[in-house]
mmCIF file of C-alpha atoms in Angstrom:
data_model
loop_
_atom_site.group_PDB
_atom_site.id
_atom_site.type_symbol
_atom_site.label_atom_id
_atom_site.label_comp_id
_atom_site.label_asym_id
_atom_site.label_seq_id
_atom_site.Cartn_x
_atom_site.Cartn_y
_atom_site.Cartn_z
ATOM 1 C CA GLN E 1 0.000 0.000 0.000
ATOM 2 C CA SER E 2 1.140 3.496 -0.769
ATOM 3 C CA VAL E 3 1.538 6.267 1.743
ATOM 4 C CA PHE E 4 0.363 9.633 0.597
ATOM 5 C CA ALA E 5 -0.576 12.951 2.093
ATOM 6 C CA PHE E 6 -1.588 16.091 0.360
ATOM 7 C CA ASP E 7 -2.129 19.637 1.454
ATOM 8 C CA LEU E 8 -5.365 21.233 0.333
ATOM 9 C CA GLY E 9 -3.491 24.532 0.138
ATOM 10 C CA GLY E 10 -5.933 26.829 1.871
ATOM 11 C CA LEU E 11 -9.056 24.836 1.008
ATOM 12 C CA TYR E 12 -10.542 25.378 4.448
ATOM 13 C CA ILE E 13 -13.963 24.116 5.453
ATOM 14 C CA LYS E 14 -16.576 26.422 6.925
ATOM 15 C CA PRO E 15 -16.840 25.356 10.594
ATOM 16 C CA VAL E 16 -19.462 22.859 11.653
ATOM 17 C CA PRO E 17 -20.722 22.575 15.229
ATOM 18 C CA VAL E 18 -18.063 21.117 17.542
ATOM 19 C CA ASP E 19 -17.552 20.853 21.276
ATOM 20 C CA ASP E 20 -15.677 23.496 23.300
ATOM 21 C CA PHE E 21 -12.472 21.418 23.485
ATOM 22 C CA VAL E 22 -12.150 21.179 19.693
ATOM 23 C CA ARG E 23 -13.149 24.817 19.140
ATOM 24 C CA ASN E 24 -10.597 26.053 21.716
ATOM 25 C CA MET E 25 -7.832 23.889 20.243
ATOM 26 C CA HIS E 26 -8.461 25.248 16.743
ATOM 27 C CA THR E 27 -8.897 28.824 17.976
ATOM 28 C CA LYS E 28 -5.420 28.775 19.577
ATOM 29 C CA ASN E 29 -3.702 27.788 16.325
ATOM 30 C CA GLY E 30 -5.697 30.182 14.134
ATOM 31 C CA LEU E 31 -7.453 27.466 12.138
ATOM 32 C CA TRP E 32 -10.920 28.377 13.442
ATOM 33 C CA ALA E 33 -10.589 31.956 12.137
ATOM 34 C CA GLU E 34 -9.320 30.758 8.758
ATOM 35 C CA CYS E 35 -12.225 28.334 8.481
ATOM 36 C CA HIS E 36 -14.713 31.092 9.311
ATOM 37 C CA GLU E 37 -13.419 33.054 6.307
ATOM 38 C CA SER E 38 -14.093 30.070 4.046
ATOM 39 C CA MET E 39 -17.261 29.493 2.055
ATOM 40 C CA ASN E 40 -16.317 25.840 1.392
ATOM 41 C CA THR E 41 -18.759 23.294 2.734
ATOM 42 C CA PRO E 42 -17.637 19.810 3.775
ATOM 43 C CA ALA E 43 -19.489 18.460 0.710
ATOM 44 C CA TYR E 44 -17.527 20.745 -1.629
ATOM 45 C CA VAL E 45 -14.158 19.843 -0.093
ATOM 46 C CA GLU E 46 -15.142 16.170 -0.175
ATOM 47 C CA SER E 47 -15.809 16.483 -3.923
ATOM 48 C CA VAL E 48 -12.418 18.163 -4.462
ATOM 49 C CA VAL E 49 -10.595 15.409 -2.557
ATOM 50 C CA LEU E 50 -12.534 12.646 -4.345
ATOM 51 C CA GLY E 51 -11.676 14.298 -7.665
ATOM 52 C CA TRP E 52 -7.993 14.493 -6.743
ATOM 53 C CA LEU E 53 -7.961 10.835 -5.696
ATOM 54 C CA ALA E 54 -9.690 9.741 -8.929
ATOM 55 C CA PHE E 55 -7.491 11.919 -11.165
ATOM 56 C CA ASN E 56 -4.337 10.524 -9.553
ATOM 57 C CA ASP E 57 -5.701 6.956 -9.602
ATOM 58 C CA VAL E 58 -4.969 6.653 -5.872
ATOM 59 C CA VAL E 59 -8.072 4.764 -4.782
ATOM 60 C CA LYS E 60 -9.865 1.954 -6.567
ATOM 61 C CA PRO E 61 -13.221 1.575 -4.774
ATOM 62 C CA GLU E 62 -13.784 -1.828 -6.366
ATOM 63 C CA ASP E 63 -10.580 -3.235 -4.811
ATOM 64 C CA ARG E 64 -11.252 -3.263 -1.050
ATOM 65 C CA ASP E 65 -8.044 -5.247 -0.388
ATOM 66 C CA TYR E 66 -6.127 -2.075 -1.143
ATOM 67 C CA ALA E 67 -8.392 0.452 0.567
ATOM 68 C CA PRO E 68 -6.340 3.263 2.074
ATOM 69 C CA ILE E 69 -5.757 3.156 5.816
ATOM 70 C CA ILE E 70 -6.063 6.341 7.834
ATOM 71 C CA ALA E 71 -2.840 6.861 9.771
ATOM 72 C CA GLY E 72 -1.617 9.445 12.218
ATOM 73 C CA ALA E 73 -2.055 10.457 15.836
ATOM 74 C CA SER E 74 -5.429 9.766 17.438
ATOM 75 C CA VAL E 75 -7.051 9.368 14.025
ATOM 76 C CA ASP E 76 -10.263 7.816 15.311
ATOM 77 C CA PHE E 77 -11.706 11.324 15.723
ATOM 78 C CA ASP E 78 -10.791 12.195 12.133
ATOM 79 C CA LYS E 79 -12.368 9.005 10.809
ATOM 80 C CA ARG E 80 -15.582 9.586 12.772
ATOM 81 C CA TRP E 81 -15.715 13.245 11.632
ATOM 82 C CA MET E 82 -15.346 12.157 8.011
ATOM 83 C CA ALA E 83 -18.077 9.538 8.406
ATOM 84 C CA VAL E 84 -20.498 12.278 9.447
ATOM 85 C CA HIS E 85 -19.391 15.197 7.250
ATOM 86 C CA MET E 86 -17.747 13.473 4.257
ATOM 87 C CA PRO E 87 -19.399 10.043 4.037
ATOM 88 C CA LYS E 88 -18.405 9.315 0.413
ATOM 89 C CA LEU E 89 -14.752 9.961 1.235
ATOM 90 C CA ALA E 90 -14.935 8.019 4.496
ATOM 91 C CA ALA E 91 -16.421 5.027 2.663
ATOM 92 C CA LEU E 92 -13.264 4.690 0.548
ATOM 93 C CA PHE E 93 -11.065 4.021 3.570
ATOM 94 C CA SER E 94 -10.413 0.680 5.198
ATOM 95 C CA HIS E 95 -12.029 -0.151 8.508
ATOM 96 C CA ARG E 96 -8.459 -0.404 9.827
ATOM 97 C CA VAL E 97 -6.538 2.553 11.230
ATOM 98 C CA PHE E 98 -2.866 2.990 12.040
ATOM 99 C CA ASP E 99 -2.750 5.048 15.206
ATOM 100 C CA VAL E 100 0.749 6.300 15.966
ATOM 101 C CA SER E 101 -0.474 7.379 19.423
ATOM 102 C CA ALA E 102 -1.183 3.730 20.235
ATOM 103 C CA VAL E 103 2.307 2.738 19.063
ATOM 104 C CA LYS E 104 3.803 5.441 21.296
ATOM 105 C CA LEU E 105 1.741 4.235 24.282
ATOM 106 C CA PHE E 106 2.910 0.677 23.648
ATOM 107 C CA CYS E 107 6.554 1.738 23.514
ATOM 108 C CA GLN E 108 6.153 3.887 26.628
ATOM 109 C CA SER E 109 4.660 0.897 28.454
ATOM 110 C CA LEU E 110 7.943 -0.892 27.689
ATOM 111 C CA GLY E 111 10.070 1.971 29.042
ATOM 112 C CA MET E 112 10.532 4.383 26.150
ATOM 113 C CA PRO E 113 10.542 8.007 27.349
ATOM 114 C CA MET E 114 7.445 10.058 26.538
ATOM 115 C CA LEU E 115 7.637 12.007 23.291
ATOM 116 C CA ARG E 116 6.570 15.644 23.319
ATOM 117 C CA LYS E 117 3.863 16.770 20.922
ATOM 118 C CA ALA E 118 4.061 20.131 19.194
ATOM 119 C CA GLU E 119 0.245 20.453 19.387
ATOM 120 C CA ALA E 120 0.164 22.251 16.028
ATOM 121 C CA HIS E 121 -3.207 20.740 15.086
ATOM 122 C CA ARG E 122 -2.553 21.488 11.418
ATOM 123 C CA ALA E 123 -2.780 18.644 8.939
ATOM 124 C CA MET E 124 0.674 18.649 7.360
ATOM 125 C CA ALA E 125 2.503 19.521 10.597
ATOM 126 C CA ASP E 126 0.644 16.743 12.413
ATOM 127 C CA ILE E 127 1.440 14.260 9.627
ATOM 128 C CA GLU E 128 5.145 15.138 9.753
ATOM 129 C CA GLU E 129 5.172 14.852 13.548
ATOM 130 C CA SER E 130 3.439 11.458 13.405
ATOM 131 C CA LYS E 131 6.025 10.210 10.898
ATOM 132 C CA GLU E 132 8.836 11.503 13.131
ATOM 133 C CA HIS E 133 7.362 9.897 16.269
ATOM 134 C CA LEU E 134 6.813 6.602 14.475
ATOM 135 C CA GLY E 135 10.482 6.647 13.427
ATOM 136 C CA VAL E 136 11.555 7.263 17.033
ATOM 137 C CA CYS E 137 9.409 4.316 18.173
ATOM 138 C CA LYS E 138 10.808 2.085 15.436
ATOM 139 C CA ARG E 139 14.410 2.932 16.357
ATOM 140 C CA TRP E 140 13.678 2.519 20.087
ATOM 141 C CA LEU E 141 12.074 -0.889 19.531
ATOM 142 C CA ALA E 142 14.963 -2.040 17.297
ATOM 143 C CA LYS E 143 17.484 -1.007 19.953
ATOM 144 C CA ASN E 144 15.549 -2.411 22.894
ATOM 145 C CA ALA E 145 13.957 -5.534 21.379
ATOM 146 C CA GLY E 146 14.293 -8.387 23.826
ATOM 147 C CA ALA E 147 15.725 -6.170 26.594
ATOM 148 C CA LYS E 148 14.205 -6.559 30.037
#
C-alpha cells in the first residue's frame, strides 16, 4: 500500500458545530478563524478530494483489499468526523486505522521516554510529527527488542 498525504493549500472548510475542546484547540492555532473566512462546505471539499484521488488513480473503490488506511495520531476522531461530514470519502477508507499514538503508548509501556507533541493541530505539521514519532518508536524498539 502506498503512503500519501496532500495539502489542500488553503481549502478550508466552513466550521461545523463542535464541542468546546475542539473549538478552543483550533482557535489557539488560528485554524478556526481561517475556516470562518471560508465558504467551502464539507461536501464541496469532499468532492475536491474525491476528484484528486480519482485523477491521480490513488483509490480503486472496487478493490477493497487495497483500501487506504487512515494513519496518524489519534485518528479515530478524524475518521468519525469524516463519516459524518464526508461520508463518500470516508467510505473509501479501510475499517483499519494505524494510530501512531497507540504505538507510542505501547513503547512507553515498555520503558521508552514520553515524546513531546508540538500540538500544532494542522494537517501537514501533524502528519510530519506522526512520521517523526513513528520513526523514534521504530528505532527505540529495534534497539531495545528483547531487553528486560
